[in-house]
Structure formats: structure tokens, C-alpha cells
CSV table of C-alpha atoms and ligand atoms in Angstrom, one decimal:
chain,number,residue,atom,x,y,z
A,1,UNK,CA,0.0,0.0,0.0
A,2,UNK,CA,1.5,3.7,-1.0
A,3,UNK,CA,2.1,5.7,1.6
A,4,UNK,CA,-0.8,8.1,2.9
A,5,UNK,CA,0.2,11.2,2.9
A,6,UNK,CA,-3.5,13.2,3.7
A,7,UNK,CA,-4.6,10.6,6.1
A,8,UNK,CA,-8.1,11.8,7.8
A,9,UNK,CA,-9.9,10.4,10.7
A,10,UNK,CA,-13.4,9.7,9.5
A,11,UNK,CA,-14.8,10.6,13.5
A,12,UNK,CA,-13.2,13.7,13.6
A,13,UNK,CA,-14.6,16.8,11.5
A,14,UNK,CA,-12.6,18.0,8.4
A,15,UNK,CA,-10.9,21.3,10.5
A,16,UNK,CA,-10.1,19.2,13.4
A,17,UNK,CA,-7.4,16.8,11.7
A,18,UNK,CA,-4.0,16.5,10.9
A,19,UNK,CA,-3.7,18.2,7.9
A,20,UNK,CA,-6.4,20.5,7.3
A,21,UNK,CA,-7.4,20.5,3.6
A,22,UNK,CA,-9.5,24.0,2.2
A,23,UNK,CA,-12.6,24.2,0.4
A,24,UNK,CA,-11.8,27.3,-1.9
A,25,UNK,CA,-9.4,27.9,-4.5
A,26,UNK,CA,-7.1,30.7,-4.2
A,27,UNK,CA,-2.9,30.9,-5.0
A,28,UNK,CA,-2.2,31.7,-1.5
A,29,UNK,CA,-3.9,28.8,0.5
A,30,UNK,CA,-0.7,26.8,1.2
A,31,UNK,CA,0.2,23.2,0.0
A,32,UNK,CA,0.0,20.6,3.0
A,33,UNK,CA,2.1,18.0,1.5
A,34,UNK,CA,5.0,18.3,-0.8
A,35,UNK,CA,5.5,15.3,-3.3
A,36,UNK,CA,8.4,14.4,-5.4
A,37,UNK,CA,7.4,14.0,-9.8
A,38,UNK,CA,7.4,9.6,-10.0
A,39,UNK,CA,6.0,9.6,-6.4
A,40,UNK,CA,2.9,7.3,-5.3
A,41,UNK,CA,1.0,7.7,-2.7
A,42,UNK,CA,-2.2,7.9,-1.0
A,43,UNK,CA,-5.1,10.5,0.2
A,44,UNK,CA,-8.0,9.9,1.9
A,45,UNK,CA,-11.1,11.9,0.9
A,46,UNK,CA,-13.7,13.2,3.2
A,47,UNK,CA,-17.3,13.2,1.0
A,48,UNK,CA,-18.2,16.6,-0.2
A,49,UNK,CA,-20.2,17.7,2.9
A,50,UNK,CA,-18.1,16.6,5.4
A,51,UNK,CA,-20.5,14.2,7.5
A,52,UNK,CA,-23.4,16.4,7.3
A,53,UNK,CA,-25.5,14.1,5.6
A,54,UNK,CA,-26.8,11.1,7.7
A,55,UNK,CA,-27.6,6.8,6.6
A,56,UNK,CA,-31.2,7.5,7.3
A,57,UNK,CA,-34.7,8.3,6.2
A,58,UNK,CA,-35.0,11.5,6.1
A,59,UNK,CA,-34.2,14.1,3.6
A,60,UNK,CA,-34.1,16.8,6.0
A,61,UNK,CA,-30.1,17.2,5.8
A,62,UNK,CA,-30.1,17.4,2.3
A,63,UNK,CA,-33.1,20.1,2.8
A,64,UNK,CA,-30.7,22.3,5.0
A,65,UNK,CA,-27.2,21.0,3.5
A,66,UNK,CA,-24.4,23.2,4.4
A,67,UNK,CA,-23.8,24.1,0.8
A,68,UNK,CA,-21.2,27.1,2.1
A,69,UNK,CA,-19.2,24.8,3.1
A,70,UNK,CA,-18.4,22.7,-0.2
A,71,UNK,CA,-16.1,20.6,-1.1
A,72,UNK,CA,-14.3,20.0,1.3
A,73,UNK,CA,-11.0,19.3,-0.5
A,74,UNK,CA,-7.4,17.1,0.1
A,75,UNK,CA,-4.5,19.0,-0.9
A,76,UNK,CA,-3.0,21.2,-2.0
A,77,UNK,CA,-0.5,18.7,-2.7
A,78,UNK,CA,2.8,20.6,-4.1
A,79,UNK,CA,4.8,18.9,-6.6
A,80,UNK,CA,8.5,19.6,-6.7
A,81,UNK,CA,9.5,21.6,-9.5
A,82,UNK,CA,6.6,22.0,-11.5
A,83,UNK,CA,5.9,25.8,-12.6
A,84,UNK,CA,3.1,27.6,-14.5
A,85,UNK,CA,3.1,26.4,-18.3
A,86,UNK,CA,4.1,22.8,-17.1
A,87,UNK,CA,1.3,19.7,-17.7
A,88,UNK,CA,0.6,17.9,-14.3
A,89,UNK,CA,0.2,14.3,-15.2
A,90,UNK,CA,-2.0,12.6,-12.6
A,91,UNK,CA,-2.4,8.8,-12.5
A,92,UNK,CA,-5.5,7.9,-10.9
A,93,UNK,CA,-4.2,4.5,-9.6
A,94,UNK,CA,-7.2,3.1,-7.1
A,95,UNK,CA,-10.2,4.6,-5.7
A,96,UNK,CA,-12.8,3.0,-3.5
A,97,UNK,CA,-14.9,3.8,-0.3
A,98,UNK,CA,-14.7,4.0,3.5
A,99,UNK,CA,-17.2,3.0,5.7
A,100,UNK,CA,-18.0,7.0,7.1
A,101,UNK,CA,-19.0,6.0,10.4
A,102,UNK,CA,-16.0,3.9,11.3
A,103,UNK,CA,-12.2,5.6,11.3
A,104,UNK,CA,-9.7,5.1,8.1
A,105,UNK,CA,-10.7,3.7,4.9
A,106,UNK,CA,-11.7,0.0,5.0
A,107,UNK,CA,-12.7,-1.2,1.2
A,108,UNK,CA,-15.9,-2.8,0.2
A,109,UNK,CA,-17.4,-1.9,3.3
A,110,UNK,CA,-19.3,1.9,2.8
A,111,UNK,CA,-22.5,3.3,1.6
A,112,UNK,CA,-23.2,6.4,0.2
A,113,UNK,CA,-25.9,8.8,-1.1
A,114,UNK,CA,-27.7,11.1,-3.4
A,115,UNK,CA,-29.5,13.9,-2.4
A,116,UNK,CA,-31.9,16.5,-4.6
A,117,UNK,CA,-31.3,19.8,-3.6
A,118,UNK,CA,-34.4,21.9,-3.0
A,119,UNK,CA,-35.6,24.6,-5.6
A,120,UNK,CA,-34.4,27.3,-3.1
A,121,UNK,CA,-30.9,25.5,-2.2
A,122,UNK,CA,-29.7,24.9,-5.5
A,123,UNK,CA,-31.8,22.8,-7.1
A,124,UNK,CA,-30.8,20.1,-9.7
A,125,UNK,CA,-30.9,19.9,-13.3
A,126,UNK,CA,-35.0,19.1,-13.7
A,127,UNK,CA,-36.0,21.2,-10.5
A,128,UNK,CA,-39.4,22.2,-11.8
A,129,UNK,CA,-40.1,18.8,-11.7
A,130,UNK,CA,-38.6,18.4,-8.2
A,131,UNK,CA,-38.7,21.7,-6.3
A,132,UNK,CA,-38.6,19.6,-2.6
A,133,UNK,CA,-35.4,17.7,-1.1
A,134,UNK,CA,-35.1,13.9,-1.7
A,135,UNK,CA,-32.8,11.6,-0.6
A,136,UNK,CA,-31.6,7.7,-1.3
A,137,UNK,CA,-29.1,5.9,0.7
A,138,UNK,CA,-26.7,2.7,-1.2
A,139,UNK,CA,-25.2,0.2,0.0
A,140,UNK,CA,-22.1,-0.7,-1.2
A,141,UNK,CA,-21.8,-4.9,-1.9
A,142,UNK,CA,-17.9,-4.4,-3.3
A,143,UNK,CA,-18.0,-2.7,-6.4
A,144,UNK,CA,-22.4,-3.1,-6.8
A,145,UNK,CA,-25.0,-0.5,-5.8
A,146,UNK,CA,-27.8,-0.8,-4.3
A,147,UNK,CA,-31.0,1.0,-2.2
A,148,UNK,CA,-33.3,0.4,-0.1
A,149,UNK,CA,-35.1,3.3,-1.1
A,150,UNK,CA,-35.1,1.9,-4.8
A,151,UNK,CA,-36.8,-1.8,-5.7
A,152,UNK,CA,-35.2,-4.1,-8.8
A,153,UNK,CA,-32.2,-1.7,-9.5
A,154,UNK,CA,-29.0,-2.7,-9.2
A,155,UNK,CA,-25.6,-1.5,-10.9
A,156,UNK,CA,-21.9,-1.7,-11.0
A,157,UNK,CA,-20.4,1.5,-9.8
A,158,UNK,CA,-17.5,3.8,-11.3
A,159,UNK,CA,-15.5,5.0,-9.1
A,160,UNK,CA,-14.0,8.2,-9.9
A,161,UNK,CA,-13.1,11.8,-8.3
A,162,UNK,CA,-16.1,14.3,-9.1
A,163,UNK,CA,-13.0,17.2,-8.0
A,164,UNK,CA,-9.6,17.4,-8.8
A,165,UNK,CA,-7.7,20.2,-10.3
A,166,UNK,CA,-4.4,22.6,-9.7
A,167,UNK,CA,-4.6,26.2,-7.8
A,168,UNK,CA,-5.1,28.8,-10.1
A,169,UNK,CA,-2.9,31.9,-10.7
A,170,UNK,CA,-4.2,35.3,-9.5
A,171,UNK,CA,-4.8,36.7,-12.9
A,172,UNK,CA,-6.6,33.9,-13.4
A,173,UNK,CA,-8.8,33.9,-10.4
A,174,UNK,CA,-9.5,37.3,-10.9
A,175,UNK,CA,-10.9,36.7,-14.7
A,176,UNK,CA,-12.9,34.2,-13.0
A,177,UNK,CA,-14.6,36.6,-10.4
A,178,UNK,CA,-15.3,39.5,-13.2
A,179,UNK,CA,-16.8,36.8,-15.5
A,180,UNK,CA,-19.0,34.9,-13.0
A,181,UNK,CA,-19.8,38.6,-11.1
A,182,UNK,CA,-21.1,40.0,-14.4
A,183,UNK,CA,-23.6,37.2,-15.0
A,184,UNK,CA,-24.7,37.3,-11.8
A,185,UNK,CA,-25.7,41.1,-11.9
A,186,UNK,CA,-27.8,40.0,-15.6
A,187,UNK,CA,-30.5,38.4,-12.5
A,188,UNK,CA,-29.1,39.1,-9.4
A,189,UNK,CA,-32.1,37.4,-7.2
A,190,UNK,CA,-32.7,34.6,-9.4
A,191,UNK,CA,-34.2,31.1,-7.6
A,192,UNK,CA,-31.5,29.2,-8.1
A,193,UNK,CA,-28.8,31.3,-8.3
A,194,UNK,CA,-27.2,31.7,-12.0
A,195,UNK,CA,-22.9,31.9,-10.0
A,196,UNK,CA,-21.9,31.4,-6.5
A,197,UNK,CA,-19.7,34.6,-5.6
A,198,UNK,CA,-16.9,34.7,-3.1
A,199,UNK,CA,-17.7,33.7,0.5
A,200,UNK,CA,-16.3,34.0,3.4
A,201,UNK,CA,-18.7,32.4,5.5
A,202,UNK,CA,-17.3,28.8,6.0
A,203,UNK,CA,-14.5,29.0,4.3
A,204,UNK,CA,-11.4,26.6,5.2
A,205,UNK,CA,-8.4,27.6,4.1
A,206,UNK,CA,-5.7,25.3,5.4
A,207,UNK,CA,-3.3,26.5,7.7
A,208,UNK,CA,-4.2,29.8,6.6
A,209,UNK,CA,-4.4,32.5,9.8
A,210,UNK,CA,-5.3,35.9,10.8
A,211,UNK,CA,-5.6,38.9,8.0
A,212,UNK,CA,-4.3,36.1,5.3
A,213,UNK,CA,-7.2,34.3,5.8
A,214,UNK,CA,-9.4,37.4,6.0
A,215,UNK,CA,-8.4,38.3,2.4
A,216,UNK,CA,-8.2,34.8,0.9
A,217,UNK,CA,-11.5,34.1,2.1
A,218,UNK,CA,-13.2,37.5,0.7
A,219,UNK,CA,-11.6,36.8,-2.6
A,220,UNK,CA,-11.5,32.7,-2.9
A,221,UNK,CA,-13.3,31.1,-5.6
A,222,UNK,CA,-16.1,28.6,-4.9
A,223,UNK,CA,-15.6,24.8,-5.8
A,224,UNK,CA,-18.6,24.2,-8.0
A,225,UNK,CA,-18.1,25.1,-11.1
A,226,UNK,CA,-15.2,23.1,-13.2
A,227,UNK,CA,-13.0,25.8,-14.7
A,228,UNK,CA,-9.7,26.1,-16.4
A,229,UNK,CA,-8.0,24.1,-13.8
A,230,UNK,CA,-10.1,21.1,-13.9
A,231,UNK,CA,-12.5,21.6,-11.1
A,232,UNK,CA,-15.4,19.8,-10.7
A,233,UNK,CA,-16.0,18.8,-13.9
A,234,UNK,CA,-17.8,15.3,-12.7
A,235,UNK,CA,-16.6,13.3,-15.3
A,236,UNK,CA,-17.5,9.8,-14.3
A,237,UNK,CA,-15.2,8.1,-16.9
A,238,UNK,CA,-12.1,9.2,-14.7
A,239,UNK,CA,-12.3,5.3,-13.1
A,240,UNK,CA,-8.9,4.0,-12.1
A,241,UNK,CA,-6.3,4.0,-14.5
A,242,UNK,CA,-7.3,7.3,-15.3
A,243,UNK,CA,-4.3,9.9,-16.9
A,244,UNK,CA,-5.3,13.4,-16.4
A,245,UNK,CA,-3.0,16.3,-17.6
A,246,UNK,CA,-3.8,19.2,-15.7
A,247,UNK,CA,-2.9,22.6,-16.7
A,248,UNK,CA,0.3,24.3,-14.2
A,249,UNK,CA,-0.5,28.0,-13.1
A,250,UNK,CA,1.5,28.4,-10.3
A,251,UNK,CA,4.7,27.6,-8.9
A,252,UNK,CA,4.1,23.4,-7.0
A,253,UNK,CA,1.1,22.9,-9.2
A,254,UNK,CA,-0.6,23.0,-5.4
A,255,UNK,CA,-3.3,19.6,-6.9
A,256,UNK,CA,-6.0,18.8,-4.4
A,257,UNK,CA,-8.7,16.8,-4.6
A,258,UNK,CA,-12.3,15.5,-3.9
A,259,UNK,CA,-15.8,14.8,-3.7
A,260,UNK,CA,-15.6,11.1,-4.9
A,261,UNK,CA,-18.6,9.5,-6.3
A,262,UNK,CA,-19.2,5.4,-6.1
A,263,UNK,CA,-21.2,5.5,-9.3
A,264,UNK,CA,-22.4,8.6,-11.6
A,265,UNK,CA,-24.4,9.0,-15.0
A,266,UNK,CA,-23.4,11.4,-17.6
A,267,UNK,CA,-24.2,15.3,-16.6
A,268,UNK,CA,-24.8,14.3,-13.0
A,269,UNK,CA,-28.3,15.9,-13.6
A,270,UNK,CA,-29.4,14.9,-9.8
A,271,UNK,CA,-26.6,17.7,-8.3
A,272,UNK,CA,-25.8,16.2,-5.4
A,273,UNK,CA,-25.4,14.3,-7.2
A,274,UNK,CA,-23.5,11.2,-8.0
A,275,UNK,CA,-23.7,8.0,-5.0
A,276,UNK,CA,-21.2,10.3,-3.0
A,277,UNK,CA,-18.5,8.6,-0.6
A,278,UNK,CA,-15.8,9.3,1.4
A,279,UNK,CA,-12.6,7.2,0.8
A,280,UNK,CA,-9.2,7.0,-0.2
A,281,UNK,CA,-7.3,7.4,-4.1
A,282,UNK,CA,-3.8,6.5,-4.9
A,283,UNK,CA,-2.2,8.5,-7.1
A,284,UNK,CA,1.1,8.9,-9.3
A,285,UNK,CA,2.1,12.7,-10.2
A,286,UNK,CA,4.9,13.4,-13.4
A,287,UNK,CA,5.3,16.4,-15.1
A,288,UNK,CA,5.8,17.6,-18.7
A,289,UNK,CA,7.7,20.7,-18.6
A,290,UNK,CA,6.2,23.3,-20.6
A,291,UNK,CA,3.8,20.8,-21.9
A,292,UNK,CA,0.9,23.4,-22.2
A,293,UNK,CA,2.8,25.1,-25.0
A,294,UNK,CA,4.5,22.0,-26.5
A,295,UNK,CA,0.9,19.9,-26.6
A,296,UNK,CA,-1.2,23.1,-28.0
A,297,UNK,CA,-3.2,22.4,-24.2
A,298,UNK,CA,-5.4,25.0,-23.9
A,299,UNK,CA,-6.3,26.4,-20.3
A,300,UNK,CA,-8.4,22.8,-19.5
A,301,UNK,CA,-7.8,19.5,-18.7
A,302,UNK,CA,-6.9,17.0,-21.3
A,303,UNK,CA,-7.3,12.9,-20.0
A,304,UNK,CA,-6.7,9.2,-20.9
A,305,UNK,CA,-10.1,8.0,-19.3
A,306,UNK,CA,-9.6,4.6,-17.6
A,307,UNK,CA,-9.6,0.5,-18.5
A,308,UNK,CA,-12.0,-0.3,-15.3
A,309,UNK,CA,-15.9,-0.1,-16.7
A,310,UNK,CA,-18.6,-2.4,-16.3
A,311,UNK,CA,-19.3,-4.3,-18.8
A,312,UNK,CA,-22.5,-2.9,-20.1
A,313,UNK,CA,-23.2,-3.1,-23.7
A,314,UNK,CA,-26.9,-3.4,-24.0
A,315,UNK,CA,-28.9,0.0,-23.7
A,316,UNK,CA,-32.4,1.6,-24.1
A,317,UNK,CA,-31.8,5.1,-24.8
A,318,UNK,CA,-34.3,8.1,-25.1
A,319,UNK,CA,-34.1,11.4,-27.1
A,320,UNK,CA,-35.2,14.8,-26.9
A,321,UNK,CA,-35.0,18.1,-28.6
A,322,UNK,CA,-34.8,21.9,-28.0
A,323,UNK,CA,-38.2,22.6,-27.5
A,324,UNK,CA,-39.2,24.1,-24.4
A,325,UNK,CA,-42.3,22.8,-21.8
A,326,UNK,CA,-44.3,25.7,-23.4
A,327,UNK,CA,-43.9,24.4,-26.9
A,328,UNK,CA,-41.4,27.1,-27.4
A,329,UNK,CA,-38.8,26.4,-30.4
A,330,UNK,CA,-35.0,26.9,-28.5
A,331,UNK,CA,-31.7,27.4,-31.4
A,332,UNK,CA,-29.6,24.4,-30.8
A,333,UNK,CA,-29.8,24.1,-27.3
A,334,UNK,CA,-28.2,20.5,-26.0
A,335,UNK,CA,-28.8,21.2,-22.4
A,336,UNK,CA,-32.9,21.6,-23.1
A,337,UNK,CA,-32.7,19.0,-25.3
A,338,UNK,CA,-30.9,16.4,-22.5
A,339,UNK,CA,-33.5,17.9,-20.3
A,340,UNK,CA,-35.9,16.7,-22.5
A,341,UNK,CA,-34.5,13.0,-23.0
A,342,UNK,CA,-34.1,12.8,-19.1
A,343,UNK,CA,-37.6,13.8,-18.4
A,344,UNK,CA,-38.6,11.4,-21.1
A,345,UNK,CA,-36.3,8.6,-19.5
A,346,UNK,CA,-37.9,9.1,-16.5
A,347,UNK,CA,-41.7,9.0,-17.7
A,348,UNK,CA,-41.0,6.0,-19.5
A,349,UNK,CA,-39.6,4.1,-16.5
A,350,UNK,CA,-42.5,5.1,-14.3
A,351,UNK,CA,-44.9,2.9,-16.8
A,352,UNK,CA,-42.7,0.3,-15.2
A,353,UNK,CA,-44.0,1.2,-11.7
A,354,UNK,CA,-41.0,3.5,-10.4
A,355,UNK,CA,-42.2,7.3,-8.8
A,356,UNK,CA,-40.5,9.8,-10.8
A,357,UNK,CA,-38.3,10.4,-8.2
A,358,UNK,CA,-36.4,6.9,-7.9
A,359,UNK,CA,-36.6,7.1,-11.8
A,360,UNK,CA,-34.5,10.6,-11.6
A,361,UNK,CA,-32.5,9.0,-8.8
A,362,UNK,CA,-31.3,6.1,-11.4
A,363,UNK,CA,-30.6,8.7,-14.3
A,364,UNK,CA,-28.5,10.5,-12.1
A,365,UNK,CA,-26.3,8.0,-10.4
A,366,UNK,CA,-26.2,4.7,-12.6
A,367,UNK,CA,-23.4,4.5,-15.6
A,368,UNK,CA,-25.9,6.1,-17.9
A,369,UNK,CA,-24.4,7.6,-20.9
A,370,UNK,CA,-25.1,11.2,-22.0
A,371,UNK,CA,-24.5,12.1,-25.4
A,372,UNK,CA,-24.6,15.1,-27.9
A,373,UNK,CA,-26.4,13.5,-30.6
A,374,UNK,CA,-26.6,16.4,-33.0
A,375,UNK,CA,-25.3,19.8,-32.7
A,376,UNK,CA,-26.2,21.5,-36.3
A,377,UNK,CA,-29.3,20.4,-37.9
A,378,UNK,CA,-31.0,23.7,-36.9
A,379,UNK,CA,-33.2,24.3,-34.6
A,380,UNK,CA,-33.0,21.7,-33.2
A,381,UNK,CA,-30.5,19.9,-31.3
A,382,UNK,CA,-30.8,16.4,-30.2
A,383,UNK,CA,-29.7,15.4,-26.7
A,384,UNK,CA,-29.7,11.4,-25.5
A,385,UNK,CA,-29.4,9.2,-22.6
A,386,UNK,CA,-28.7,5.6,-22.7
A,387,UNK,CA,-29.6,3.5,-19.9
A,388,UNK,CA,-28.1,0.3,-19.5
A,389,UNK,CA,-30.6,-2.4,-19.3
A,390,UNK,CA,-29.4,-5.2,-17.3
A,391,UNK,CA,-29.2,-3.1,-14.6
A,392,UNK,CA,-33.1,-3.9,-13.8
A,393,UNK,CA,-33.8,-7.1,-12.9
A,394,UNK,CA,-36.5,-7.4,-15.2
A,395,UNK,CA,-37.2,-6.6,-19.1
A,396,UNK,CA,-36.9,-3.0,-19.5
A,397,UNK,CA,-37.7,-3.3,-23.3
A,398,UNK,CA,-40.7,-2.0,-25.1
A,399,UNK,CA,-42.9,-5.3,-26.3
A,400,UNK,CA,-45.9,-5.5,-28.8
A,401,UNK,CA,-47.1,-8.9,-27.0
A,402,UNK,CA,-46.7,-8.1,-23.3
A,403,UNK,CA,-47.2,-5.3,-20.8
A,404,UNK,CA,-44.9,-3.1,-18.2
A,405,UNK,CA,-43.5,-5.1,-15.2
A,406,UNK,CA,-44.6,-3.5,-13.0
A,407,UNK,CA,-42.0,-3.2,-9.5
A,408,UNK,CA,-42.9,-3.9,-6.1
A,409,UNK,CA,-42.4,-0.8,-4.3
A,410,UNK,CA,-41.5,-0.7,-0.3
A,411,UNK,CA,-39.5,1.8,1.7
A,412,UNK,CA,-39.9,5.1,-0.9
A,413,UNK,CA,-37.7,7.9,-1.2
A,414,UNK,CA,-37.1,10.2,1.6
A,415,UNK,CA,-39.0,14.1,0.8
A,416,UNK,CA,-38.8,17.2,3.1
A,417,UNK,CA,-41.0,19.7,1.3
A,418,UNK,CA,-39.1,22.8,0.3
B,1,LIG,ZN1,-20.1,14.8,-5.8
């Protein structure tokens, strides 16, 4: 086993340990750990909220989730020698859970959850369809998903960091505040927000202290969008044996890393999101020196996605186009049109005696492929999702002979109204 270099103690909260990590990106927040280019070792990963969210039946922690405080980050990791124009190579070399209720990682042995926020904490991709909180706990059976909150559904998860991404450079996080600032003030009160701003409130900024942290805090990015430096882009493809080449843009790289998902479907439409988890990644760091310039690598992450899928090759997949609920024509607009093949998903799947909840909760955490399926045949483009279908345990195929299974529901998913 590599070496852990970010060990956490799963009973302690995420300020209250050894090294504390930062949920913010800003140059100045210092790197925790220094590692050498060749080196492997190991992190463990706190999930996103830090322990907020409970194995129970209740959605009333997603309702109120601390979302000021997210993610809650492991890093900055600085890696000797690299500087701004350099490509960080990262080897994603294992991932897997921990049980969170028990102390270190122990693999095979977790669970993990998805939550919906409500309309007026975020919301989700379909959130006029579900303004309220929801909730679904899994349970992890080695690499296999499953709920009690959702009947005949089971799935092989892939494992991969939602977060992970370099510090970026002061010019750079200052063209990120004037761009996501001026979009804000284009509907400042909008339900949910179009950008998160700056925020001091509940900001952790490693070892930072005093009037440091003050300023870093007032001027620190927020961790949800991805940006230029990776981010979290919630790309579930980034399994183990991942190669990720990560943009340099300052002096160590600083890489940290987090909010790892058990299993996710394309677009991570259910926002929080994926089957999140805490546990542990090993990882190998390299360097290409000047490899943004040498490569033609743009200010984004370029990656070798990894060997370790399931094996699903069978699919049922749905389409939509860029026509709005009002019957309103849209130019070309992929993210109405996925809207419009997930809301179709989901209607279909509730023929099969599934609420449209559990149906949304599948979409958004099972290895469901999203895909761009045309881009230029104006207006209209067309968006789709494929669903694999052996992960029902019945015939999910449309039949001119027979009728819908129809699933026997028990424990249901967990609501607090908004
Ligand atoms: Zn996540």
C-alpha cells in the first residue's frame, strides 16, 4: 500500500485533523504536503459535505445542507518543480470507499448517497419537476449499488473523483470573479442562483491565519463550477487508471482533490449528485515541462479516461430536442434537449411502476451515458441518454405482446418539502 500522505480520521470533522485541507481555490492557500514527480502515494477523501448528511430516512439534511461549506477538499499537494506552463500528469491509480461512520478507509465496506437539492438551495438539473429535497441511501456490496429506497435496480459502480484540479494563478482567479460577477448582476435574485460569488462564510483555508485568511477568504473562488483548472468537472469516466493532464499555473502545481462518487451517469443531472462517498485514491504525479505550450493544451484538462468499466453493452436510450415545456422552439440548445431526453427517461420508466423520483434518482447516479447527438441540424439539437438495461432485474424493453413489469415498491424515497 502507497504511503498516505492526507490521512483523515473519518470521527473527527474535516478542521479538526492533521492536515487540514481548504474548500476554496485561491494561490495563496498553502500546500499541506510536498510530493516528489514519479512519487505514489495515498489520500483519503472526506465526501463533499463533510459528514453532514446522515444513513437514514429522512431528507431533511439534504433540505438544510451546508452548501457554504463545499467541497471539502485534500491537498493542496505541491509537486517539486513543476511551474506555471508545465502539464501535471495525474495517475489515478485506485479509488474506493470507507465506511464513514467507522475511522480510516476500509474497502468494500461503505455506503453512500444522493441527495436533490431543493428549488431554493440549488436545485438540480430538472428542478421544476422536483422543487422539494429527496434523498436515497446505497449500500455498497464491493464494487455493486444498491437502495433500499429503490426496488429491482441494481448497478456496477464507477469509481471516480467528481473534483480534482491545480490552484489557479491570481490573474486567473480574478478573470474568474469579473466573469461569473457579471452574469450574476444579468439576474441578481434569481431562484437558483445563476454563479456562486466569493464567500467568506465557512471557508477553510488550510493552515491559513489571521488577516491572510481574512483576504483569501473574501476573494476565494467557490468549488462548484469546473473551470480552467479542472475543477469539478464530474466526469464519471475518470475510473482508475485514469491519466489526467492538468494545466500548471502556479509555482508546485498546489493539486487537491475530492468529492468522490461510487457511481455517476453522464451530466450528474441529480446535483448532489452522484452515490457520493468518502474514501481514499492512490495516485502517481509526473510532469511535462512546458507541456501546455508544447501539446497546443489549452487552459483545460486534457485525459486518458480509464480501463476499469462495467461491462454494459446493451442499452435503451431516449431522445429529446430543444423545444421548451411551453412548446417554445430553442436554437440548438443541447442542455434543453438532455432535459428533455431525461424527463422522457424518466416517464418512461415510471410505466414500469417506479415514482419519478427513484426514476431521476437512477438517471443520475447509474453508468448512464449522455450524449450530444446532433449539434447543427438547426433548430434543433438532439440530446440522449442511454440506460443500461441489465441493470433492472427485469425486461426494461418495449414489447408489442406483453405489458410493463410493474415493481414492487417498499420503503420510498425520503422528501422534506421545500
Ligand atoms: Zn459529488
Amino acid at each position: 500500500m502507497p504511503k498516505n500522505l492526507f490521512p483523515l480520521d473519518n470521527s473527527k470533522k474535516f478542521t479538526n485533523q492533521k492536515h487540514v485541507g481548504h474548500n476554496r481555490w485561491h494561490p495563496d492557500i498553502p500546500a499541506n504536503v510536498t510530493v516528489k514527480p514519479g512519487e505514489v502515494f495515498r489520500a483519503d477523501c472526506r465526501e463533499w459535505f463533510d459528514g453532514a448528511i446522515k444513513n437514514d430516512d429522512s431528507a431533511d439534511d439534504i433540505r438544510n445542507a451546508p452548501l457554504a461549506g463545499v467541497h471539502v477538499l485534500s491537498g493542496p499537494f505541491r509537486v517539486e518543480g513543476a511551474e506555471p506552463g508545465d502539464l501535471l500528469i495525474v495517475d489515478i491509480l485506485e479509488i474506493d470507499s470507507c465506511d464513514q461512520e467507522d475511522s480510516g478507509p476500509i474497502s468494500g465496506m461503505g455506503w453512500g448517497y444522493t441527495g436533490v437539492f431543493a428549488n431554493k438551495n440549488g436545485g438540480g438539473f430538472l428542478t421544476e419537476r422536483f422543487p422539494d429535497a429527496y434523498k436515497v441511501i446505497w449500500d455498497f456490496n464491493g464494487d455493486v449499488a444498491t437502495s433500499r429506497h429503490i426496488p429491482e435496480c441494481s448497478y456496477v459502480g464507477i469509481h471516480h473523483p467528481g473534483l480534482m484540479g491545480t490552484a489557479p494563478s491570481a490573474e486567473l482567479l480574478a478573470r474568474w470573479t469579473k466573469r461569473e460577477t457579471a452574469l450574476i448582476a444579468t439576474d441578481p435574485y434569481r431562484v437558483p442562483p445563476l454563479a456562486l460569488p466569493p464567500l467568506p462564510d465557512s471557508a477553510i483555508l488550510g493552515s491559513l491565519k489571521g488577516a491572510d485568511f481574512e483576504r483569501v477568504a473574501r476573494e476565494a473562488a467557490r468549488t462548484a463550477p469546473p473551470r480552467e483548472n479542472g475543477g469539478n468537472q464530474d466526469i464519471k469516466n475518470l475510473t482508475a487508471g485514469s491519466r489526467v493532464f492538468y494545466p500548471v499555473f502556479v509555482s508546485g502545481a498546489n493539486l487537491s482533490f475530492g468529492d468522490l462518487h461510487f457511481s455517476q451517469g453522464d451530466g450528474e443531472i441529480t446535483f448532489c449528485g452522484a452515490i457520493e462517498m468518502g474514501g481514499f485514491m492512490d495516485l502517481r504525479v509526473d510532469l511535462i515541462k512546458g507541456g501546455m505550450e508544447k501539446y497546443g493544451v489549452r487552459e483545460n484538462a486534457i485525459f486518458m479516461p480509464g480501463l476499469r468499466d462495467p461491462q454494459y453493452s446493451e442499452w435503451i436510450a431516449f431522445s429529446g430536442v430543444s423545444v421548451d415545456s411551453k412548446g417554445k422552439q430553442h436554437y440548438l440548445d443541447s442542455w434543453l434537449a438532455y432535459q428533455n431526453a431525461c424527463n422522457h427517461a424518466i416517464d418512461y420508466l415510471m410505466k414500469f411502476g417506479y415514482t419519478d423520483i427513484q426514476a431521476y434518482m437512477i438517471l443520475g447516479t447509474a453508468p448512464v451515458e449522455g450524449r450530444l447527438s446532433g449539434v447543427v441540424d438547426i433548430p434543433n439539437a438532439c440530446s440522449t441518454i442511454y440506460i443500461p438495461r441489465s441493470i433492472f432485474d427485469f425486461d426494461i424493453r418495449p414489447s408489442a405482446t406483453g405489458k410493463p413489469h410493474q415493481v414492487k415498491q417498499g420503503m420510498q424515497v425520503p422528501r422534506s418539502a421545500n
